[in-house]
Coordinates of C-alpha atoms (C1' of nucleotides) in Angstrom, one line a residue:
Chain A
M1 CA -257.6 -75.5 52.8
E2 CA -259.1 -72.0 53.4
A3 CA -255.2 -72.1 54.5
F4 CA -253.8 -73.9 51.6
H5 CA -255.4 -71.4 49.3
L6 CA -253.6 -68.5 51.6
L7 CA -250.4 -70.2 51.0
T8 CA -250.7 -70.5 47.4
R9 CA -251.2 -66.5 47.4
G10 CA -247.3 -66.5 48.9
G11 CA -249.2 -65.1 52.4
T12 CA -248.3 -66.9 56.1
N13 CA -251.4 -65.6 57.1
F14 CA -252.9 -68.2 58.4
N15 CA -256.7 -68.7 59.7
K16 CA -256.1 -66.9 63.3
K17 CA -259.1 -67.7 64.9
K18 CA -258.7 -72.1 63.1
F19 CA -255.7 -72.0 64.8
E20 CA -256.7 -70.9 68.4
R21 CA -259.4 -73.2 67.8
D22 CA -256.6 -75.6 67.5
V23 CA -254.6 -74.5 70.4
Q24 CA -257.7 -74.9 72.6
L25 CA -257.9 -78.8 71.5
F26 CA -254.4 -78.7 71.7
N27 CA -254.9 -78.3 75.5
Q28 CA -257.6 -80.4 76.1
S29 CA -255.2 -82.7 74.6
S30 CA -257.3 -86.0 75.2
K31 CA -259.0 -85.3 72.1
A32 CA -255.8 -83.8 70.5
T33 CA -255.6 -87.0 68.3
A34 CA -258.4 -85.3 65.8
K35 CA -258.2 -86.6 62.4
G36 CA -255.4 -84.3 61.0
G37 CA -252.8 -86.7 62.4
A38 CA -251.2 -84.7 65.4
S39 CA -251.3 -85.8 69.3
H40 CA -248.8 -86.1 71.6
Q41 CA -248.1 -88.1 74.4
D42 CA -249.5 -86.2 77.3
H43 CA -253.0 -86.4 77.6
S44 CA -253.3 -84.5 80.6
E45 CA -252.7 -81.0 80.0
L46 CA -250.7 -78.8 77.4
P47 CA -247.2 -80.5 77.2
P48 CA -244.8 -79.3 79.3
E49 CA -242.4 -78.3 76.0
L50 CA -245.2 -76.0 75.1
D51 CA -245.9 -74.0 78.5
F52 CA -242.9 -71.7 78.1
F53 CA -243.6 -69.4 80.7
K54 CA -242.7 -72.2 83.2
Y55 CA -239.3 -72.5 82.2
A56 CA -239.0 -69.2 82.4
Q57 CA -239.9 -68.8 86.4
G58 CA -237.8 -71.7 87.2
G59 CA -240.2 -74.8 87.5
Q60 CA -239.2 -78.5 86.7
P61 CA -240.0 -78.7 83.1
K62 CA -240.3 -83.0 83.3
R63 CA -242.8 -83.1 85.9
K64 CA -246.1 -82.9 84.6
G65 CA -249.0 -81.7 87.2
E66 CA -246.6 -79.6 88.7
S67 CA -248.6 -76.4 87.6
S68 CA -251.3 -74.8 89.5
E69 CA -252.6 -72.6 86.6
G70 CA -255.4 -74.2 84.2
P71 CA -255.1 -74.2 80.6
K72 CA -257.0 -70.6 80.4
A73 CA -254.3 -69.4 82.6
K74 CA -251.7 -70.6 80.8
K75 CA -253.3 -69.3 77.9
Q76 CA -253.1 -65.6 78.9
K77 CA -249.5 -66.3 79.9
L78 CA -248.6 -67.6 76.4
K79 CA -250.5 -64.6 75.1
E80 CA -248.3 -62.2 77.4
S81 CA -245.0 -63.9 76.1
Q82 CA -246.0 -62.9 72.4
D83 CA -242.9 -61.8 70.9
E84 CA -240.9 -62.3 73.7
G85 CA -237.3 -64.3 72.1
G86 CA -235.8 -67.4 73.4
S87 CA -235.3 -66.0 76.6
D88 CA -237.1 -68.4 78.9
N89 CA -234.7 -69.8 80.9
D90 CA -234.3 -73.7 82.3
Q91 CA -231.2 -74.0 83.9
D92 CA -231.8 -76.6 86.8
S93 CA -231.4 -79.9 84.6
P94 CA -228.6 -82.0 85.9
A95 CA -227.9 -83.1 82.7
M96 CA -225.8 -79.4 82.1
G97 CA -223.1 -80.0 84.3
R98 CA -221.8 -83.4 83.3
Q99 CA -220.0 -81.9 80.2
R100 CA -215.8 -82.0 79.9
V101 CA -214.6 -79.1 79.6
T102 CA -211.2 -77.9 78.4
A103 CA -209.6 -75.1 78.6
K104 CA -206.1 -73.6 77.1
G105 CA -204.7 -70.2 77.5
T106 CA -202.2 -68.1 79.8
N107 CA -203.8 -67.8 83.2
V108 CA -206.6 -68.9 82.4
P109 CA -209.4 -67.6 85.9
E110 CA -211.0 -70.3 87.7
P111 CA -214.7 -71.3 86.7
A112 CA -217.7 -69.4 89.0
E113 CA -219.3 -72.5 90.4
T114 CA -222.6 -70.2 91.3
F115 CA -223.5 -66.7 90.0
R116 CA -223.3 -65.8 93.2
S117 CA -219.8 -65.8 93.6
L118 CA -218.9 -63.5 90.7
E119 CA -220.7 -61.1 93.1
S120 CA -217.8 -60.6 95.3
R121 CA -215.0 -61.6 92.4
Y122 CA -216.2 -59.8 90.1
E123 CA -218.3 -56.5 92.2
L124 CA -220.9 -58.2 89.5
S125 CA -223.7 -55.3 90.1
S126 CA -226.8 -57.1 92.8
L127 CA -229.7 -55.5 90.1
L128 CA -228.0 -58.1 87.4
L129 CA -228.0 -60.9 90.0
G130 CA -231.6 -59.9 90.6
N131 CA -232.3 -60.1 86.8
L132 CA -230.7 -63.3 86.1
E133 CA -232.7 -64.9 88.9
K134 CA -235.6 -63.3 87.5
S135 CA -235.2 -64.5 84.0
G136 CA -234.8 -68.1 85.8
Y137 CA -230.6 -68.4 85.6
H138 CA -230.3 -70.6 88.5
Q139 CA -227.0 -72.9 88.1
P140 CA -224.6 -71.5 85.8
T141 CA -223.8 -74.3 82.9
G142 CA -220.2 -75.5 82.0
I143 CA -219.6 -72.4 78.9
Q144 CA -221.3 -69.6 81.5
A145 CA -219.0 -71.3 84.4
H146 CA -215.8 -71.4 82.8
G147 CA -216.5 -68.9 79.7
I148 CA -218.3 -65.3 82.2
P149 CA -215.4 -65.2 84.3
I150 CA -212.7 -64.9 81.6
L151 CA -214.8 -62.4 79.3
L152 CA -214.9 -60.9 83.0
E153 CA -211.2 -60.3 83.3
G154 CA -211.3 -58.3 80.1
R155 CA -209.4 -61.8 77.9
D156 CA -210.1 -62.6 74.1
L157 CA -212.3 -65.6 74.7
V158 CA -212.9 -68.9 71.7
A159 CA -215.7 -71.0 73.2
I160 CA -216.9 -74.0 71.2
S161 CA -220.4 -75.0 73.5
P162 CA -222.8 -78.0 72.2
T163 CA -226.2 -76.1 71.1
G164 CA -228.8 -74.4 73.8
T165 CA -226.0 -75.0 76.3
G166 CA -226.2 -70.9 77.0
K167 CA -223.7 -69.8 74.9
T168 CA -225.9 -66.0 74.6
L169 CA -225.6 -65.9 78.6
S170 CA -222.1 -66.1 79.0
Y171 CA -221.1 -63.8 76.3
L172 CA -224.3 -61.1 77.3
L173 CA -223.8 -61.3 81.1
P174 CA -220.0 -60.0 80.9
I175 CA -220.5 -57.5 78.4
I176 CA -223.9 -56.2 80.8
S177 CA -221.2 -56.4 83.4
A178 CA -218.5 -54.5 81.6
L179 CA -220.9 -51.5 81.2
S180 CA -221.8 -50.6 85.3
A181 CA -218.6 -51.0 86.7
P182 CA -218.1 -48.3 88.2
S183 CA -214.3 -48.2 87.5
S184 CA -214.6 -48.7 83.8
S185 CA -213.0 -46.7 82.2
S186 CA -215.7 -46.9 79.2
K187 CA -217.6 -44.9 81.9
Q188 CA -216.6 -41.8 81.9
D189 CA -217.1 -41.8 77.6
T190 CA -220.9 -42.5 78.1
G191 CA -222.6 -41.5 75.6
C192 CA -220.1 -41.3 72.8
G193 CA -221.3 -44.7 71.2
V194 CA -221.8 -48.1 71.0
R195 CA -219.8 -49.8 73.4
A196 CA -220.8 -53.2 73.3
L197 CA -221.3 -55.2 69.6
V198 CA -222.8 -58.7 68.9
L199 CA -223.6 -59.8 65.9
A200 CA -225.3 -62.8 64.3
P201 CA -225.7 -64.4 61.2
T202 CA -229.7 -64.2 61.0
R203 CA -232.4 -61.8 61.5
E204 CA -234.3 -63.9 63.9
L205 CA -231.1 -65.0 65.8
A206 CA -230.6 -60.9 66.4
H207 CA -233.7 -60.8 67.8
Q208 CA -233.8 -63.3 69.9
I209 CA -230.3 -62.4 71.9
H210 CA -231.6 -58.6 71.6
N211 CA -234.9 -59.6 73.7
E212 CA -232.6 -61.7 76.2
C213 CA -230.3 -58.6 76.5
L214 CA -232.9 -56.1 77.3
K215 CA -233.8 -58.9 80.5
L216 CA -230.7 -59.1 81.5
A217 CA -230.4 -54.9 81.2
Q218 CA -233.9 -54.2 83.3
G219 CA -233.5 -51.7 85.5
R220 CA -230.6 -50.0 83.6
K221 CA -231.0 -46.8 81.3
W222 CA -228.8 -48.0 78.2
K223 CA -229.8 -47.9 75.1
I224 CA -229.7 -51.5 73.6
M225 CA -230.4 -51.6 69.7
L226 CA -231.4 -54.3 67.7
F227 CA -230.3 -53.0 64.3
S228 CA -232.8 -53.2 61.3
K229 CA -233.8 -51.7 58.2
A230 CA -236.5 -50.0 60.1
T231 CA -233.9 -48.5 63.4
A232 CA -231.9 -47.5 60.3
N233 CA -233.8 -44.3 60.3
N234 CA -233.6 -43.5 63.8
L235 CA -230.0 -43.3 63.6
N236 CA -229.5 -40.5 61.2
D237 CA -231.2 -38.3 64.4
K238 CA -227.5 -38.1 66.4
N239 CA -229.0 -38.0 70.0
V240 CA -230.8 -41.6 69.3
R241 CA -226.7 -42.5 67.6
D242 CA -224.8 -41.1 70.4
K243 CA -226.6 -42.7 73.0
V244 CA -226.7 -46.5 71.9
D245 CA -224.9 -48.6 74.1
I246 CA -225.3 -52.0 73.0
V247 CA -226.0 -53.2 69.5
I248 CA -227.0 -56.4 68.4
S249 CA -227.0 -56.6 64.1
T250 CA -226.8 -59.1 61.6
P251 CA -223.0 -58.1 59.4
L252 CA -224.4 -57.0 56.4
R253 CA -227.0 -54.3 58.0
L254 CA -224.1 -52.8 60.2
V255 CA -221.6 -52.3 57.6
A256 CA -224.8 -50.5 55.5
A257 CA -225.0 -48.4 58.3
M258 CA -221.5 -48.1 58.8
Q259 CA -220.6 -46.9 55.0
S260 CA -224.0 -44.6 55.3
G261 CA -222.4 -43.1 58.5
S262 CA -224.9 -43.5 60.8
V263 CA -223.5 -45.5 63.1
E264 CA -219.7 -44.7 64.8
L265 CA -218.1 -47.5 66.1
S266 CA -214.4 -46.3 67.9
N267 CA -215.6 -46.3 71.0
V268 CA -216.4 -50.1 71.4
R269 CA -214.7 -52.0 73.8
H270 CA -216.5 -55.7 73.7
L271 CA -217.2 -57.1 70.6
V272 CA -219.2 -61.1 69.8
L273 CA -219.6 -63.2 66.9
D274 CA -222.0 -65.5 67.5
E275 CA -222.4 -68.3 65.3
A276 CA -218.9 -67.8 65.5
D277 CA -218.2 -70.5 62.1
R278 CA -220.5 -69.1 59.9
M279 CA -219.9 -65.8 60.5
L280 CA -216.5 -66.2 59.5
D281 CA -216.9 -67.7 56.3
A282 CA -216.8 -66.9 52.4
E283 CA -219.9 -65.1 52.7
F284 CA -219.9 -63.4 55.8
L285 CA -216.4 -63.2 55.9
S286 CA -215.4 -59.4 54.5
Q287 CA -217.9 -57.9 55.9
V288 CA -216.9 -58.9 59.5
Q289 CA -213.4 -58.0 58.5
E290 CA -214.8 -54.4 57.7
V291 CA -216.5 -54.4 61.1
I292 CA -213.6 -55.3 62.9
A293 CA -212.1 -52.4 61.7
G294 CA -214.1 -50.4 62.2
C295 CA -214.1 -51.1 65.5
S296 CA -210.9 -48.7 66.1
H297 CA -210.5 -48.2 69.8
P298 CA -207.0 -50.1 70.6
N299 CA -208.8 -52.3 73.2
V300 CA -211.6 -54.2 72.4
Q301 CA -212.4 -56.7 73.6
K302 CA -213.5 -59.9 71.3
A303 CA -215.2 -63.2 71.7
V304 CA -216.5 -66.1 69.8
F305 CA -218.6 -68.0 70.1
S306 CA -220.0 -71.2 68.0
A307 CA -221.1 -75.2 68.4
T308 CA -219.1 -76.4 65.9
L309 CA -215.9 -74.8 64.4
P310 CA -213.9 -76.4 62.1
A311 CA -210.3 -76.0 61.8
G312 CA -209.8 -73.7 59.1
A313 CA -213.0 -71.0 60.5
E314 CA -211.1 -71.0 64.2
Q315 CA -207.3 -70.2 62.4
I316 CA -209.2 -67.4 60.9
A317 CA -210.5 -67.0 64.6
M318 CA -207.6 -67.4 66.4
G319 CA -205.8 -64.0 64.5
M320 CA -208.2 -61.5 64.8
L321 CA -207.6 -62.9 68.9
D322 CA -205.5 -61.5 71.2
N323 CA -203.7 -63.9 73.3
P324 CA -207.3 -65.8 73.7
I325 CA -208.2 -69.0 75.8
R326 CA -209.4 -71.5 74.0
L327 CA -212.7 -73.1 75.7
V328 CA -214.5 -76.6 74.4
V329 CA -217.3 -77.9 76.0
G330 CA -217.7 -81.8 75.2
L331 CA -217.3 -82.8 72.0
K332 CA -216.5 -79.9 69.1
D333 CA -218.5 -80.7 66.3
T334 CA -221.4 -82.9 67.9
P335 CA -224.4 -83.4 69.2
L336 CA -225.8 -83.2 72.8
P337 CA -226.3 -87.1 73.5
L338 CA -229.5 -86.4 74.8
I339 CA -230.9 -86.0 71.3
A340 CA -232.0 -89.6 70.6
Q341 CA -231.0 -89.4 67.1
S342 CA -231.9 -92.0 63.0
L343 CA -231.4 -92.1 60.1
T344 CA -234.8 -93.3 57.6
Y345 CA -233.9 -94.4 53.8
V346 CA -236.4 -92.7 51.5
A347 CA -235.4 -94.0 47.9
D348 CA -235.8 -90.7 46.5
D349 CA -237.1 -87.1 46.4
A350 CA -240.8 -88.3 45.7
S351 CA -240.8 -91.0 48.4
K352 CA -240.2 -88.5 50.9
V353 CA -243.9 -86.8 51.0
P354 CA -245.5 -90.5 51.8
T355 CA -242.4 -91.5 54.3
L356 CA -243.2 -87.9 56.1
L357 CA -247.3 -88.4 56.0
Q358 CA -246.7 -91.7 57.8
Y359 CA -244.3 -90.3 60.0
L360 CA -247.1 -87.3 61.1
S361 CA -250.2 -89.9 60.9
Q362 CA -248.3 -91.7 64.2
P363 CA -248.2 -89.2 67.9
Y364 CA -244.9 -86.9 67.6
N365 CA -244.6 -83.9 70.3
P366 CA -245.2 -81.4 68.3
P367 CA -244.2 -78.7 67.7
V368 CA -241.8 -80.5 64.8
L369 CA -239.2 -78.7 63.1
I370 CA -238.4 -79.6 59.9
F371 CA -235.4 -78.5 57.6
V372 CA -235.9 -78.4 53.9
S373 CA -233.0 -77.3 51.3
T374 CA -234.4 -74.3 49.8
Q375 CA -237.0 -71.6 49.5
D376 CA -239.3 -73.2 47.1
R377 CA -239.3 -76.8 48.5
A378 CA -240.0 -75.5 52.5
T379 CA -243.5 -73.2 50.3
S380 CA -244.5 -76.5 48.3
L381 CA -243.7 -78.6 50.9
A382 CA -246.2 -77.0 53.2
E383 CA -249.1 -77.3 50.5
E384 CA -248.3 -80.8 50.1
L385 CA -249.0 -81.1 53.6
I386 CA -252.0 -78.9 54.0
I387 CA -254.0 -81.0 51.6
N388 CA -253.2 -83.8 52.7
G389 CA -254.9 -82.6 56.0
T390 CA -251.8 -82.0 58.2
R391 CA -253.1 -79.6 61.0
N392 CA -251.4 -76.5 61.8
V393 CA -248.4 -76.6 59.5
D394 CA -246.4 -73.2 58.9
Y395 CA -243.6 -72.2 57.1
L396 CA -240.8 -70.0 57.4
H397 CA -237.7 -68.7 54.8
A398 CA -235.7 -65.8 54.0
G399 CA -237.4 -65.1 51.4
M400 CA -240.4 -63.7 53.4
T401 CA -241.3 -60.6 54.3
K402 CA -239.8 -59.7 57.7
K403 CA -243.7 -59.3 59.0
E404 CA -244.6 -62.6 58.1
R405 CA -240.9 -63.8 59.3
D406 CA -241.6 -62.0 62.9
D407 CA -245.5 -63.8 62.6
A408 CA -244.1 -67.2 62.0
V409 CA -241.7 -67.0 64.5
S410 CA -244.0 -65.6 67.4
R411 CA -246.3 -68.6 66.0
M412 CA -244.2 -71.0 66.9
R413 CA -243.2 -69.2 70.2
Q414 CA -246.5 -69.2 71.0
G415 CA -247.0 -73.2 70.5
Q416 CA -249.6 -72.5 68.0
S417 CA -247.0 -74.4 64.8
W418 CA -247.4 -77.9 65.2
V419 CA -244.9 -78.3 61.9
M420 CA -243.0 -75.9 61.1
I421 CA -241.5 -76.3 57.9
C422 CA -238.1 -73.7 56.7
T423 CA -234.8 -73.6 55.1
E424 CA -231.1 -72.9 56.9
V425 CA -232.7 -69.8 58.6
M426 CA -233.8 -71.4 61.3
A427 CA -230.7 -73.9 62.1
R428 CA -228.7 -71.8 64.2
G429 CA -229.0 -70.2 67.1
M430 CA -232.5 -70.2 67.8
D431 CA -234.4 -71.1 71.1
F432 CA -237.1 -73.0 70.6
K433 CA -237.7 -74.4 73.9
G434 CA -240.2 -76.5 72.8
V435 CA -238.9 -78.5 70.1
R436 CA -238.8 -82.3 70.7
E437 CA -238.4 -82.9 67.2
V438 CA -236.3 -82.3 64.8
I439 CA -236.7 -84.0 60.9
N440 CA -234.0 -83.3 58.4
Y441 CA -236.2 -83.7 55.3
D442 CA -234.1 -82.1 52.8
F443 CA -230.3 -84.1 54.2
P444 CA -227.6 -81.7 55.1
Q445 CA -225.4 -80.3 53.5
S446 CA -222.4 -80.0 56.3
V447 CA -221.4 -81.3 59.1
Q448 CA -222.2 -78.4 60.9
S449 CA -225.5 -78.1 59.4
Y450 CA -226.7 -81.1 61.0
V451 CA -225.6 -80.0 64.3
H452 CA -226.9 -77.0 64.4
R453 CA -230.0 -78.3 62.8
V454 CA -230.4 -81.2 65.2
G455 CA -229.5 -78.8 68.3
R456 CA -232.5 -77.5 68.0
T457 CA -233.7 -79.8 70.2
G458 CA -232.1 -81.3 72.9
R459 CA -232.0 -78.0 74.8
M460 CA -231.4 -76.8 78.7
G461 CA -230.6 -80.4 79.3
R462 CA -234.0 -82.2 77.7
E463 CA -233.9 -84.3 75.7
G464 CA -234.8 -84.3 72.4
K465 CA -235.3 -86.6 68.9
A466 CA -234.0 -86.0 65.2
V467 CA -235.0 -88.2 62.2
T468 CA -232.6 -87.4 59.1
F469 CA -233.7 -88.6 55.8
F470 CA -231.3 -90.1 53.1
T471 CA -232.1 -90.8 49.2
N472 CA -229.5 -92.7 47.4
E473 CA -228.5 -88.7 46.0
D474 CA -227.5 -88.3 49.6
G475 CA -224.4 -91.3 49.3
P476 CA -221.4 -88.6 50.0
F477 CA -222.2 -87.7 53.0
L478 CA -223.9 -90.1 54.4
K479 CA -221.2 -91.9 56.5
T480 CA -220.1 -88.6 57.2
I481 CA -222.8 -87.8 59.2
A482 CA -223.2 -91.2 60.6
N483 CA -220.1 -90.8 62.2
V484 CA -221.6 -88.0 63.8
I485 CA -224.3 -89.3 64.9
L486 CA -222.1 -91.9 66.2
Q487 CA -220.4 -90.0 68.3
S488 CA -223.1 -88.4 69.7
G489 CA -223.9 -92.0 71.5
S490 CA -226.9 -92.6 69.0
T491 CA -226.7 -96.4 66.9
V492 CA -226.7 -96.5 63.2
P493 CA -227.1 -98.9 60.2
E494 CA -224.1 -101.0 60.1
W495 CA -223.2 -100.9 56.3
I496 CA -223.7 -97.2 56.7
L497 CA -220.5 -96.6 58.2
K498 CA -218.7 -99.1 56.5
L499 CA -219.2 -97.4 53.4
P500 CA -216.5 -96.0 51.1
K501 CA -215.1 -92.9 52.1
P502 CA -216.7 -91.4 47.8
S503 CA -213.5 -89.7 46.7
K504 CA -213.7 -86.1 46.5
M505 CA -214.1 -86.6 42.3
K506 CA -217.5 -88.5 43.0
R507 CA -218.5 -85.8 45.4
K508 CA -218.0 -83.4 42.5
E509 CA -220.2 -85.9 40.1
M510 CA -223.5 -86.4 42.9
G511 CA -223.7 -82.9 43.6
K512 CA -224.1 -82.2 40.1
V513 CA -227.2 -84.7 40.5
K514 CA -229.9 -82.1 40.6
R515 CA -232.7 -82.3 43.7
P516 CA -235.8 -80.6 42.0
E517 CA -236.8 -77.7 42.9
T518 CA -240.0 -78.5 44.9
V519 CA -242.2 -81.1 46.2
Q520 CA -244.3 -81.2 43.3
E521 CA -242.3 -81.8 40.6
A522 CA -240.4 -84.5 42.9
R523 CA -243.5 -86.6 42.7
R524 CA -243.8 -86.0 39.0
V525 CA -241.0 -86.6 38.1
G526 CA -240.5 -89.8 40.3
R527 CA -241.7 -93.3 39.3
S528 CA -245.5 -94.1 40.3
D529 CA -244.2 -97.2 42.3
A530 CA -241.3 -95.3 44.4
I531 CA -243.8 -94.0 46.2
K532 CA -245.6 -96.7 48.0
K533 CA -243.0 -98.6 48.3
R534 CA -241.1 -96.2 51.5
D535 CA -238.3 -98.1 53.4
I536 CA -238.6 -96.7 56.5
I537 CA -235.2 -98.2 58.8
T538 CA -236.1 -98.8 61.8
G539 CA -234.7 -101.2 64.1
S540 CA -235.2 -105.2 62.7
K541 CA -236.0 -103.8 59.1
R542 CA -231.7 -102.0 58.9
R543 CA -230.7 -105.1 58.7
K544 CA -232.7 -105.9 55.6
E545 CA -231.4 -102.5 53.7
K546 CA -228.1 -103.3 54.8
E547 CA -227.8 -105.9 52.2
K548 CA -230.1 -104.5 49.6
K549 CA -229.7 -101.0 49.4
P550 CA -226.3 -99.5 49.4
V551 CA -225.3 -101.1 45.8
S552 CA -227.0 -98.9 43.6
V553 CA -225.2 -96.1 44.4
F554 CA -222.9 -96.1 47.1
S555 CA -220.3 -98.9 46.7
N556 CA -219.1 -99.1 43.3
E557 CA -216.0 -96.5 44.1
A558 CA -212.3 -97.2 45.2
H559 CA -212.3 -97.9 48.5
E560 CA -210.2 -95.3 50.0
D561 CA -209.6 -94.7 53.6
S562 CA -212.3 -95.3 55.5
E563 CA -211.1 -94.2 58.7
G564 CA -213.7 -92.1 60.5
D565 CA -213.8 -88.6 59.7
V566 CA -216.0 -86.7 62.0
S567 CA -214.8 -83.7 60.5
S568 CA -215.4 -81.9 57.7
Chain B
dA1 C1' -219.9 -79.0 46.7
dA2 C1' -223.9 -76.0 47.1
dA3 C1' -228.2 -73.6 49.0
dA4 C1' -229.1 -70.3 52.0
dA5 C1' -228.7 -65.4 54.4
dA6 C1' -227.1 -61.0 55.0
dC7 C1' -229.5 -55.5 52.2

DNA sequence: AAAAAAC
C-alpha cells in the first residue's frame, strides 16, 4: 500500500527496502509463492534468467545448480551490475545457428565462422577480440557472421534479423575495428570530430547501446558519447567536442545539437540506424534526413538494422545507401519460433484487469513485461494491480522524468521488478535477458509493434512466452497478428484464421471506437457482468469460442480475399 | 489507423 501512495503521487520511488526484502524472498524462492501471487518454477535458487551475471561470464543458462555462488555473492554482483546496459551475453545456445541467412548484392563477402577468423582476414585487433571474449561473445550469430565482414569491408548494409539475435554487436564491432585500424585514413583526422554515429529511437535503447560500446572499446582512449540533455552542455567545450569519436543518440537530440552548432558531423565515416523502420517512419524521417545531410564527408558508410522492415521503409533505406548488401536472417517481420505465443479473448476492456489478475495469480516467470497503449493506462494499471495485492509492480513510460525512467530500467535489470508495465517505449531493442514472459495487455497497433514487443523475450536463443489479449474492438488486426503467430510456429484458434480480412472502411470505422483513457474508467464503464465473464482461450476452450465469439463484431463484413497477408 | 516517442 505504501507503494500505491507513491504511485498516486506520480512518483516511481518504490520502497526500496520492501523490494530488497522481496528480492531476498525471491532468492530463497521456495517461499516466494507468497500471497501476492508471484511464484516461479525453479524452487532451488534465483531463477537462472535473473542471474544476469552468469551470462556475462558465458555460463550455460539452462542448467541450474551450476552456479557455485551463494545467493549472497550473487546479490552483490547484481548490485555491481546496476545500470549496466543489456550487455551481458550468452551466445552458446545452439538454437542461434539454425536460421537461414540470405544475402543479396554484389561481391558479398564470405561469412565469418568464428570471431577469431576475423583477426587474420581483417586485422581485427587482439584487444578487441579480448574484449569480445570478456563480454561473453564466443560464437558469432547469423547476423554477426554475415554482417560483420560486410561492414568491415566498408560496404553499405541493410540487415534484417530477428529480435534478440545480436544486431548491436554486428554494427559496433566493425565501427570499433575501423576506428583502430592503423591504415585507416580516418586515423590522421583523429581529433577532428565524430567519426561514427549510431541513431536509436529511444533513450533507453541509446543508453544500452552506449554501454555495449564502452565494453567493446575497453582499453582504447576514445571518447564514446551518449547524447542527452546533460551532455549537451559539455559539447560547448571545444576540447570535449573535438575529442568525441563515437556518438550514440536519439535523432531529435542530435538535430538539436547540430542546430546549436555544438556537434560537427563532417568527419563521420560510419552511420548506423538501429530499429531502422522506426527511424524512417514519418515522425523521425525528417530528423534522420537532416542528420544524414549533416554527415557531409564524401565517404560515409551507412547501415540500417531492424527485425522488421516494411517495404516502404526498405525503399527509403535503399535510397539512402550506396550499392548496399541486403541481409535477411530467418523470416522478416516474424517473431522467433522460440517464443510460444497465444491469444486470449477478454471481451472488453473492463474484463482485462480480472483476466490479468488471474494470470498473475498462477505461477509465472518473473519478470513479466506488460504492454499497454497509453501512458495513463500504464500508471492506472499499475495502481490496479497494487490495490489488488500484486507485488513488485513497476511501470515505465516516456512521460516520466529521465531519472524515473533510468531507475525503472535498473530495477528491471536487477530483478526487482516482477511485473513491469510499459508503453511502446520498451517495445524495441531493450535487452532484458531475464524476461521470459510478455503480455500484450492492449493489442499492438501494428505487426511491427507486435514482433518487437514479443521480441523482448526469447533472446539469444532462450525460450520465451507471449500472451496477447484481444477484445471485440481489436477485430481489424486480429487476423493479421494471428497470421504472424502462425508463421512463427505457434498455433492460433482456427476461427480467427477464417475471419474475413476487414476492408479499409471497416478498419477506419473500428479505429473510431475509443478505448477508455484509464483502466479504472474502463471498469466503471464496463458492464459489471463482463468482469465475471472472463473467457480465457486455452486448449479445449478455443473450440467453444469458435462458434460463439466472432459473430458480434467480426463477421458481418463483405468477404474479401482472406489470404494470409503477413506484412502490413 | 493511431499513440508513443523524439526535445
